Amino acid sequence: MMLHKRFLGILVGLTVVAAAFGQGAFSFKINEVVVTNTHGLIDEYGERSGWIEIANTSWGTNNIRSCYLTTNREALNKDLSVPERVKLMSLVPKGDERTNLTAQQRIVFFADGHTNLGTLHTNFTLKEGEENFIALFDGNGKTLLDSITVPPLAENQSYARVYDSDSEAYVWMVLDAEEVTPGAPNAGQGKVQDKVAEFKEKDPYGIAMSIMAMGVVFGCLLALYVFFRLFGYAVTLVSKMARVRTIRAVRDQADKAAVMAKQGMETKGVDMKVYMAVIAMALRDYEEDVHDVESNVLTYHTEEHSEWNAKGYTMREWPE
């Protein structure tokens, strides 16, 4: 169980890391620009101005906060320091939930030169009837994420990034006022921006999408079930093998103890090795005719009479 939890934790961790890796700032792209806005999109104050749409092109959630927008080409000068470059750009502030873009979501910034009006307002304006250079920088103030030069546009026209189904690539084109789509996929001249919009057009009720989503979910669950079944089987097999080895070791010890007990009964408690050693020593003494040595017993052989143990020799003279 502990091993299962550890593996699950590693798997979740890898998934989170993989998801975080895929949510880079490079997924932000300039998507559509309107320079002269007279009867189109209005801001939260009911005012109209030129605007810039940024799209999150990834399938994960990314936050555009702390990134920079600029119309000053001097910001491309690599010899500038970060503080010098930042002075030429408009910062996307932190703390606004609207900057947290989900998959394929878009956000519109109003180029009205009034940052005091809120997060979605820049410190620069767009020049009507002229080319406008627009660049998007990362939060470090030096990494260029995307840039585009907008050609001169008529009133309410937009310069949009649209998907060309023929070349299967994104191209920039001028869209008329009725084709402008702030906050939505760009479409023009019978072309759709991406496969998502095309799929939505072919499946307006989302039936196919629901079937695909459920298929993916159940497929993943089935794969996880099979994996954990095999993993559990492997863990159980290893545990059984360990128990078998333990049982065999205990049985061997028991067999040895039984043999020792049997030998102890046959030798009356004397260990077999000791018993055999004693027998071997006795046989060797017998073959070499070695007499037994007994405590307090002295054997003395002589041909002549000796009075060494006569009582007279044991008597002592009385002291004078």
CSV table of N, CA and C in Angstrom, one decimal, residues 2-145:
chain,number,residue,atom,x,y,z
A,2,MET,N,1.9,1.3,0.8
A,2,MET,CA,2.8,2.4,0.9
A,2,MET,C,3.5,2.6,-0.5
A,3,LEU,N,3.9,1.5,-1.1
A,3,LEU,CA,4.5,1.6,-2.4
A,3,LEU,C,3.6,2.2,-3.5
A,4,HIS,N,2.3,1.8,-3.4
A,4,HIS,CA,1.3,2.3,-4.3
A,4,HIS,C,1.1,3.8,-4.1
A,5,LYS,N,1.0,4.3,-2.9
A,5,LYS,CA,0.9,5.7,-2.6
A,5,LYS,C,2.1,6.5,-3.1
A,6,ARG,N,3.3,5.9,-2.9
A,6,ARG,CA,4.5,6.6,-3.4
A,6,ARG,C,4.5,6.7,-4.9
A,7,PHE,N,4.1,5.6,-5.6
A,7,PHE,CA,4.1,5.7,-7.0
A,7,PHE,C,3.1,6.7,-7.5
A,8,LEU,N,1.9,6.7,-6.9
A,8,LEU,CA,0.8,7.6,-7.3
A,8,LEU,C,1.3,9.1,-7.1
A,9,GLY,N,2.0,9.3,-6.0
A,9,GLY,CA,2.5,10.6,-5.7
A,9,GLY,C,3.5,11.1,-6.8
A,10,ILE,N,4.4,10.1,-7.2
A,10,ILE,CA,5.4,10.4,-8.3
A,10,ILE,C,4.7,10.7,-9.6
A,11,LEU,N,3.6,9.9,-9.9
A,11,LEU,CA,2.9,10.1,-11.1
A,11,LEU,C,2.2,11.4,-11.1
A,12,VAL,N,1.5,11.8,-10.0
A,12,VAL,CA,0.9,13.1,-10.0
A,12,VAL,C,1.9,14.3,-10.1
A,13,GLY,N,3.0,14.1,-9.5
A,13,GLY,CA,4.1,15.1,-9.6
A,13,GLY,C,4.6,15.3,-11.0
A,14,LEU,N,4.8,14.1,-11.7
A,14,LEU,CA,5.2,14.2,-13.1
A,14,LEU,C,4.2,14.9,-13.9
A,15,THR,N,2.9,14.6,-13.7
A,15,THR,CA,1.8,15.2,-14.4
A,15,THR,C,1.8,16.7,-14.2
A,16,VAL,N,2.0,17.1,-13.0
A,16,VAL,CA,2.0,18.6,-12.7
A,16,VAL,C,3.1,19.3,-13.3
A,17,VAL,N,4.3,18.6,-13.3
A,17,VAL,CA,5.5,19.2,-13.9
A,17,VAL,C,5.3,19.3,-15.4
A,18,ALA,N,4.8,18.2,-16.0
A,18,ALA,CA,4.6,18.3,-17.5
A,18,ALA,C,3.6,19.4,-17.8
A,19,ALA,N,2.5,19.5,-17.0
A,19,ALA,CA,1.5,20.5,-17.3
A,19,ALA,C,2.1,21.9,-17.2
A,20,ALA,N,2.9,22.1,-16.1
A,20,ALA,CA,3.6,23.4,-15.9
A,20,ALA,C,4.5,23.8,-17.0
A,21,PHE,N,5.3,22.7,-17.5
A,21,PHE,CA,6.2,22.9,-18.6
A,21,PHE,C,5.5,23.4,-19.8
A,22,GLY,N,4.3,22.9,-20.1
A,22,GLY,CA,3.6,23.2,-21.3
A,22,GLY,C,2.9,24.6,-21.3
A,23,GLN,N,2.9,25.2,-20.1
A,23,GLN,CA,2.2,26.5,-19.9
A,23,GLN,C,3.2,27.6,-20.0
A,24,GLY,N,3.9,27.8,-21.1
A,24,GLY,CA,4.9,28.8,-21.2
A,24,GLY,C,4.4,30.1,-21.7
A,25,ALA,N,5.1,31.2,-21.5
A,25,ALA,CA,4.7,32.5,-22.0
A,25,ALA,C,4.7,32.6,-23.5
A,26,PHE,N,5.4,31.7,-24.2
A,26,PHE,CA,5.5,31.8,-25.6
A,26,PHE,C,4.2,31.3,-26.3
A,27,SER,N,3.2,30.9,-25.5
A,27,SER,CA,1.9,30.5,-26.1
A,27,SER,C,1.1,31.8,-26.3
A,28,PHE,N,1.5,32.9,-25.8
A,28,PHE,CA,0.8,34.2,-26.1
A,28,PHE,C,1.1,34.7,-27.4
A,29,LYS,N,0.1,35.0,-28.2
A,29,LYS,CA,0.3,35.5,-29.6
A,29,LYS,C,-0.6,36.8,-29.8
A,30,ILE,N,0.0,37.8,-30.5
A,30,ILE,CA,-0.9,38.9,-30.9
A,30,ILE,C,-1.9,38.3,-32.0
A,31,ASN,N,-3.2,38.5,-31.8
A,31,ASN,CA,-4.2,37.8,-32.5
A,31,ASN,C,-5.0,38.7,-33.5
A,32,GLU,N,-5.3,39.9,-33.0
A,32,GLU,CA,-6.1,40.9,-33.9
A,32,GLU,C,-5.9,42.3,-33.4
A,33,VAL,N,-5.8,43.2,-34.3
A,33,VAL,CA,-5.6,44.6,-34.0
A,33,VAL,C,-6.6,45.5,-34.8
A,34,VAL,N,-7.2,46.4,-34.0
A,34,VAL,CA,-8.0,47.5,-34.6
A,34,VAL,C,-7.4,48.8,-34.3
A,35,VAL,N,-7.1,49.7,-35.3
A,35,VAL,CA,-6.5,50.9,-35.0
A,35,VAL,C,-7.5,52.0,-34.8
A,36,THR,N,-8.5,52.1,-35.7
A,36,THR,CA,-9.5,53.2,-35.6
A,36,THR,C,-10.8,52.5,-35.3
A,37,ASN,N,-11.3,52.7,-34.2
A,37,ASN,CA,-12.6,52.1,-33.7
A,37,ASN,C,-13.6,53.1,-33.5
A,38,THR,N,-14.6,53.2,-34.4
A,38,THR,CA,-15.6,54.2,-34.3
A,38,THR,C,-17.0,53.7,-33.9
A,39,HIS,N,-17.3,52.4,-34.3
A,39,HIS,CA,-18.6,51.8,-33.9
A,39,HIS,C,-18.5,50.4,-33.5
A,40,GLY,N,-17.3,50.0,-33.0
A,40,GLY,CA,-17.1,48.6,-32.6
A,40,GLY,C,-17.0,48.4,-31.1
A,41,LEU,N,-16.0,47.7,-30.6
A,41,LEU,CA,-15.9,47.3,-29.2
A,41,LEU,C,-15.7,48.6,-28.3
A,42,ILE,N,-16.4,48.5,-27.1
A,42,ILE,CA,-16.3,49.6,-26.1
A,42,ILE,C,-15.6,49.0,-24.9
A,43,ASP,N,-15.0,49.9,-24.1
A,43,ASP,CA,-14.3,49.5,-22.9
A,43,ASP,C,-15.3,49.5,-21.7
A,44,GLU,N,-14.9,49.3,-20.5
A,44,GLU,CA,-15.8,49.2,-19.4
A,44,GLU,C,-16.3,50.5,-19.0
A,45,TYR,N,-15.8,51.6,-19.6
A,45,TYR,CA,-16.4,52.9,-19.4
A,45,TYR,C,-17.3,53.4,-20.5
A,46,GLY,N,-17.5,52.5,-21.5
A,46,GLY,CA,-18.4,52.9,-22.6
A,46,GLY,C,-17.6,53.7,-23.7
A,47,GLU,N,-16.3,53.7,-23.6
A,47,GLU,CA,-15.5,54.5,-24.6
A,47,GLU,C,-14.9,53.6,-25.7
A,48,ARG,N,-14.7,54.1,-26.9
A,48,ARG,CA,-14.1,53.4,-27.9
A,48,ARG,C,-12.7,53.9,-28.2
A,49,SER,N,-11.8,52.9,-28.5
A,49,SER,CA,-10.4,53.3,-28.8
A,49,SER,C,-9.8,52.1,-29.6
A,50,GLY,N,-8.7,52.3,-30.2
A,50,GLY,CA,-8.0,51.2,-30.8
A,50,GLY,C,-7.7,50.1,-29.8
A,51,TRP,N,-7.6,48.8,-30.3
A,51,TRP,CA,-7.4,47.8,-29.3
A,51,TRP,C,-6.5,46.7,-29.9
A,52,ILE,N,-5.9,45.9,-29.0
A,52,ILE,CA,-5.0,44.8,-29.4
A,52,ILE,C,-5.5,43.5,-28.7
A,53,GLU,N,-5.7,42.5,-29.4
A,53,GLU,CA,-6.2,41.2,-28.8
A,53,GLU,C,-5.0,40.2,-28.8
A,54,ILE,N,-4.8,39.6,-27.6
A,54,ILE,CA,-3.8,38.6,-27.3
A,54,ILE,C,-4.5,37.3,-27.1
A,55,ALA,N,-4.0,36.2,-27.7
A,55,ALA,CA,-4.6,34.9,-27.6
A,55,ALA,C,-3.6,33.9,-26.9
A,56,ASN,N,-4.2,33.1,-26.0
A,56,ASN,CA,-3.4,32.0,-25.4
A,56,ASN,C,-3.6,30.8,-26.3
A,57,THR,N,-2.6,30.5,-27.1
A,57,THR,CA,-2.7,29.4,-28.1
A,57,THR,C,-2.5,28.0,-27.5
A,58,SER,N,-2.2,27.9,-26.2
A,58,SER,CA,-1.9,26.6,-25.7
A,58,SER,C,-3.2,26.0,-25.2
A,59,TRP,N,-3.1,24.7,-24.7
A,59,TRP,CA,-4.3,24.0,-24.2
A,59,TRP,C,-4.3,24.0,-22.7
A,60,GLY,N,-3.4,24.8,-22.1
A,60,GLY,CA,-3.4,25.0,-20.6
A,60,GLY,C,-3.7,26.4,-20.2
A,61,THR,N,-3.8,26.6,-19.0
A,61,THR,CA,-4.1,28.0,-18.4
A,61,THR,C,-2.8,28.7,-18.2
A,62,ASN,N,-2.7,30.0,-18.8
A,62,ASN,CA,-1.5,30.8,-18.6
A,62,ASN,C,-1.9,32.2,-18.2
A,63,ASN,N,-1.1,32.9,-17.4
A,63,ASN,CA,-1.4,34.2,-16.9
A,63,ASN,C,-0.4,35.2,-17.6
A,64,ILE,N,-1.0,36.2,-18.3
A,64,ILE,CA,-0.3,37.2,-19.0
A,64,ILE,C,0.2,38.3,-18.1
A,65,ARG,N,-0.1,38.3,-16.8
A,65,ARG,CA,0.3,39.3,-15.9
A,65,ARG,C,1.8,39.5,-16.0
A,66,SER,N,2.3,40.7,-15.8
A,66,SER,CA,3.7,41.1,-15.8
A,66,SER,C,4.4,41.1,-17.1
A,67,CYS,N,3.6,40.7,-18.2
A,67,CYS,CA,4.2,40.9,-19.6
A,67,CYS,C,4.1,42.3,-20.0
A,68,TYR,N,4.7,42.6,-21.1
A,68,TYR,CA,4.8,44.0,-21.6
A,68,TYR,C,4.3,44.1,-23.0
A,69,LEU,N,3.6,45.2,-23.3
A,69,LEU,CA,3.2,45.6,-24.7
A,69,LEU,C,3.9,46.9,-25.1
A,70,THR,N,4.3,47.0,-26.3
A,70,THR,CA,4.9,48.3,-26.8
A,70,THR,C,4.7,48.5,-28.3
A,71,THR,N,4.7,49.8,-28.7
A,71,THR,CA,4.7,50.1,-30.1
A,71,THR,C,6.0,50.8,-30.5
A,72,ASN,N,7.0,50.8,-29.6
A,72,ASN,CA,8.3,51.4,-29.8
A,72,ASN,C,9.3,50.4,-30.3
A,73,ARG,N,9.8,50.6,-31.5
A,73,ARG,CA,10.8,49.6,-32.1
A,73,ARG,C,12.1,49.7,-31.3
A,74,GLU,N,12.4,50.8,-30.6
A,74,GLU,CA,13.6,50.9,-29.9
A,74,GLU,C,13.7,49.8,-28.8
A,75,ALA,N,12.6,49.2,-28.4
A,75,ALA,CA,12.6,48.2,-27.4
A,75,ALA,C,13.3,46.9,-27.9
A,76,LEU,N,13.5,46.8,-29.2
A,76,LEU,CA,14.2,45.6,-29.8
A,76,LEU,C,15.7,45.8,-29.7
A,77,ASN,N,16.2,46.9,-29.3
A,77,ASN,CA,17.6,47.2,-29.2
A,77,ASN,C,18.2,46.3,-28.1
A,78,LYS,N,19.0,45.4,-28.4
A,78,LYS,CA,19.6,44.4,-27.4
A,78,LYS,C,20.6,45.1,-26.5
A,79,ASP,N,21.1,46.3,-27.0
A,79,ASP,CA,22.1,47.0,-26.1
A,79,ASP,C,21.4,47.7,-24.9
A,80,LEU,N,20.1,47.8,-25.0
A,80,LEU,CA,19.4,48.4,-23.8
A,80,LEU,C,19.4,47.5,-22.6
A,81,SER,N,19.5,48.1,-21.5
A,81,SER,CA,19.3,47.3,-20.2
A,81,SER,C,17.9,47.1,-20.0
A,82,VAL,N,17.5,46.2,-19.1
A,82,VAL,CA,16.1,45.9,-18.8
A,82,VAL,C,15.4,47.1,-18.3
A,83,PRO,N,15.9,47.9,-17.4
A,83,PRO,CA,15.2,49.1,-16.9
A,83,PRO,C,15.0,50.1,-18.0
A,84,GLU,N,16.0,50.2,-18.9
A,84,GLU,CA,15.8,51.1,-20.1
A,84,GLU,C,14.7,50.7,-21.0
A,85,ARG,N,14.7,49.3,-21.2
A,85,ARG,CA,13.7,48.8,-22.2
A,85,ARG,C,12.3,48.9,-21.5
A,86,VAL,N,12.1,48.6,-20.3
A,86,VAL,CA,10.8,48.6,-19.6
A,86,VAL,C,10.2,50.0,-19.7
A,87,LYS,N,11.0,51.1,-19.7
A,87,LYS,CA,10.5,52.4,-19.7
A,87,LYS,C,9.8,52.7,-21.1
A,88,LEU,N,10.1,51.9,-22.1
A,88,LEU,CA,9.5,52.0,-23.4
A,88,LEU,C,8.2,51.2,-23.6
A,89,MET,N,7.8,50.5,-22.5
A,89,MET,CA,6.7,49.5,-22.7
A,89,MET,C,5.6,49.8,-21.7
A,90,SER,N,4.5,49.1,-21.9
A,90,SER,CA,3.3,49.2,-21.1
A,90,SER,C,3.2,47.8,-20.3
A,91,LEU,N,3.2,47.9,-19.0
A,91,LEU,CA,3.1,46.7,-18.2
A,91,LEU,C,1.7,46.2,-18.0
A,92,VAL,N,1.5,44.9,-18.1
A,92,VAL,CA,0.2,44.2,-17.7
A,92,VAL,C,0.2,44.0,-16.2
A,93,PRO,N,-0.6,44.7,-15.4
A,93,PRO,CA,-0.5,44.6,-14.0
A,93,PRO,C,-0.9,43.2,-13.4
A,94,LYS,N,-0.5,43.0,-12.2
A,94,LYS,CA,-0.9,41.8,-11.5
A,94,LYS,C,-2.2,42.0,-10.8
A,95,GLY,N,-2.8,40.9,-10.3
A,95,GLY,CA,-3.9,41.1,-9.4
A,95,GLY,C,-5.3,41.1,-10.1
A,96,ASP,N,-5.3,40.9,-11.4
A,96,ASP,CA,-6.6,40.9,-12.1
A,96,ASP,C,-6.8,39.6,-12.7
A,97,GLU,N,-8.0,38.9,-12.3
A,97,GLU,CA,-8.3,37.6,-12.7
A,97,GLU,C,-8.5,37.5,-14.2
A,98,ARG,N,-8.8,38.6,-14.8
A,98,ARG,CA,-9.0,38.6,-16.3
A,98,ARG,C,-7.7,38.2,-17.1
A,99,THR,N,-6.5,38.4,-16.5
A,99,THR,CA,-5.3,38.1,-17.2
A,99,THR,C,-4.9,36.6,-17.1
A,100,ASN,N,-5.7,35.9,-16.4
A,100,ASN,CA,-5.5,34.4,-16.3
A,100,ASN,C,-6.3,33.7,-17.4
A,101,LEU,N,-5.6,33.4,-18.5
A,101,LEU,CA,-6.3,32.9,-19.7
A,101,LEU,C,-6.3,31.4,-19.7
A,102,THR,N,-7.5,30.8,-19.9
A,102,THR,CA,-7.6,29.4,-20.1
A,102,THR,C,-7.2,29.0,-21.5
A,103,ALA,N,-7.4,27.7,-21.8
A,103,ALA,CA,-7.0,27.2,-23.1
A,103,ALA,C,-7.7,28.0,-24.3
A,104,GLN,N,-6.9,28.5,-25.2
A,104,GLN,CA,-7.5,29.2,-26.4
A,104,GLN,C,-8.3,30.4,-26.1
A,105,GLN,N,-8.1,30.9,-24.9
A,105,GLN,CA,-8.9,32.2,-24.5
A,105,GLN,C,-8.1,33.4,-25.0
A,106,ARG,N,-8.9,34.5,-25.2
A,106,ARG,CA,-8.3,35.7,-25.7
A,106,ARG,C,-8.6,36.9,-24.7
A,107,ILE,N,-7.7,37.9,-24.8
A,107,ILE,CA,-7.9,39.1,-24.0
A,107,ILE,C,-7.7,40.3,-24.8
A,108,VAL,N,-8.4,41.4,-24.6
A,108,VAL,CA,-8.3,42.6,-25.4
A,108,VAL,C,-7.8,43.8,-24.5
A,109,PHE,N,-6.7,44.4,-25.0
A,109,PHE,CA,-6.2,45.6,-24.4
A,109,PHE,C,-6.5,46.9,-25.2
A,110,PHE,N,-7.0,47.9,-24.5
A,110,PHE,CA,-7.4,49.1,-25.2
A,110,PHE,C,-6.2,50.1,-25.2
A,111,ALA,N,-5.8,50.4,-26.5
A,111,ALA,CA,-4.6,51.3,-26.7
A,111,ALA,C,-5.1,52.8,-26.6
A,112,ASP,N,-5.4,53.2,-25.4
A,112,ASP,CA,-5.9,54.6,-25.3
A,112,ASP,C,-5.0,55.5,-24.5
A,113,GLY,N,-3.8,55.0,-24.1
A,113,GLY,CA,-2.9,55.8,-23.4
A,113,GLY,C,-3.3,56.2,-21.9
A,114,HIS,N,-4.2,55.5,-21.3
A,114,HIS,CA,-4.7,55.8,-20.0
A,114,HIS,C,-4.6,54.5,-19.1
A,115,THR,N,-3.4,54.3,-18.6
A,115,THR,CA,-3.2,53.1,-17.7
A,115,THR,C,-4.0,53.3,-16.4
A,116,ASN,N,-4.4,54.5,-16.0
A,116,ASN,CA,-5.1,54.8,-14.8
A,116,ASN,C,-6.5,54.2,-14.8
A,117,LEU,N,-7.0,53.8,-16.1
A,117,LEU,CA,-8.3,53.3,-16.2
A,117,LEU,C,-8.4,51.8,-15.9
A,118,GLY,N,-7.3,51.1,-15.7
A,118,GLY,CA,-7.4,49.8,-15.3
A,118,GLY,C,-6.4,48.9,-16.0
A,119,THR,N,-6.5,47.6,-15.7
A,119,THR,CA,-5.5,46.6,-16.2
A,119,THR,C,-5.5,46.5,-17.7
A,120,LEU,N,-6.7,46.7,-18.3
A,120,LEU,CA,-6.8,46.4,-19.8
A,120,LEU,C,-6.5,47.7,-20.6
A,121,HIS,N,-5.8,48.7,-20.0
A,121,HIS,CA,-5.5,49.9,-20.8
A,121,HIS,C,-4.0,50.1,-20.8
A,122,THR,N,-3.5,50.5,-22.0
A,122,THR,CA,-2.0,50.7,-22.2
A,122,THR,C,-1.6,52.1,-22.0
A,123,ASN,N,-0.3,52.4,-22.0
A,123,ASN,CA,0.2,53.7,-21.9
A,123,ASN,C,0.5,54.3,-23.2
A,124,PHE,N,0.1,53.7,-24.3
A,124,PHE,CA,0.3,54.2,-25.6
A,124,PHE,C,-0.9,54.1,-26.5
A,125,THR,N,-0.9,54.8,-27.6
A,125,THR,CA,-2.1,54.8,-28.5
A,125,THR,C,-1.6,54.3,-29.9
A,126,LEU,N,-2.5,53.9,-30.8
A,126,LEU,CA,-2.1,53.5,-32.1
A,126,LEU,C,-2.3,54.7,-33.1
A,127,LYS,N,-1.5,54.8,-34.1
A,127,LYS,CA,-1.5,55.9,-35.0
A,127,LYS,C,-2.5,55.6,-36.2
A,128,GLU,N,-3.5,56.3,-36.4
A,128,GLU,CA,-4.5,56.1,-37.4
A,128,GLU,C,-3.9,56.4,-38.8
A,129,GLY,N,-4.2,55.6,-39.8
A,129,GLY,CA,-3.7,55.8,-41.1
A,129,GLY,C,-2.3,55.6,-41.3
A,130,GLU,N,-1.6,55.0,-40.4
A,130,GLU,CA,-0.1,54.7,-40.5
A,130,GLU,C,0.2,53.2,-40.1
A,131,GLU,N,1.4,52.8,-40.4
A,131,GLU,CA,1.8,51.5,-39.9
A,131,GLU,C,2.0,51.6,-38.4
A,132,ASN,N,1.7,50.5,-37.7
A,132,ASN,CA,1.9,50.4,-36.3
A,132,ASN,C,2.7,49.1,-35.9
A,133,PHE,N,3.8,49.3,-35.3
A,133,PHE,CA,4.6,48.2,-34.9
A,133,PHE,C,4.1,47.9,-33.4
A,134,ILE,N,3.8,46.6,-33.2
A,134,ILE,CA,3.4,46.1,-31.9
A,134,ILE,C,4.2,44.9,-31.5
A,135,ALA,N,4.7,44.9,-30.2
A,135,ALA,CA,5.5,43.8,-29.7
A,135,ALA,C,5.0,43.4,-28.3
A,136,LEU,N,5.1,42.1,-28.1
A,136,LEU,CA,4.8,41.6,-26.7
A,136,LEU,C,6.0,41.0,-26.1
A,137,PHE,N,6.4,41.4,-24.9
A,137,PHE,CA,7.6,40.9,-24.2
A,137,PHE,C,7.2,40.1,-23.0
A,138,ASP,N,8.0,39.2,-22.6
A,138,ASP,CA,7.9,38.4,-21.4
A,138,ASP,C,8.1,39.3,-20.2
A,139,GLY,N,7.7,38.8,-19.0
A,139,GLY,CA,7.8,39.5,-17.8
A,139,GLY,C,9.3,39.9,-17.4
A,140,ASN,N,10.3,39.2,-18.0
A,140,ASN,CA,11.7,39.6,-17.7
A,140,ASN,C,12.1,40.9,-18.4
A,141,GLY,N,11.3,41.4,-19.3
A,141,GLY,CA,11.5,42.6,-19.9
A,141,GLY,C,12.5,42.6,-21.0
A,142,LYS,N,13.0,41.3,-21.4
A,142,LYS,CA,13.9,41.2,-22.5
A,142,LYS,C,13.6,40.1,-23.6
A,143,THR,N,12.7,39.2,-23.2
A,143,THR,CA,12.4,38.1,-24.1
A,143,THR,C,11.2,38.5,-25.0
A,144,LEU,N,11.4,38.6,-26.3
A,144,LEU,CA,10.4,38.9,-27.2
A,144,LEU,C,9.5,37.7,-27.5
A,145,LEU,N,8.2,37.8,-27.2
A,145,LEU,CA,7.3,36.7,-27.4
A,145,LEU,C,6.6,36.7,-28.7
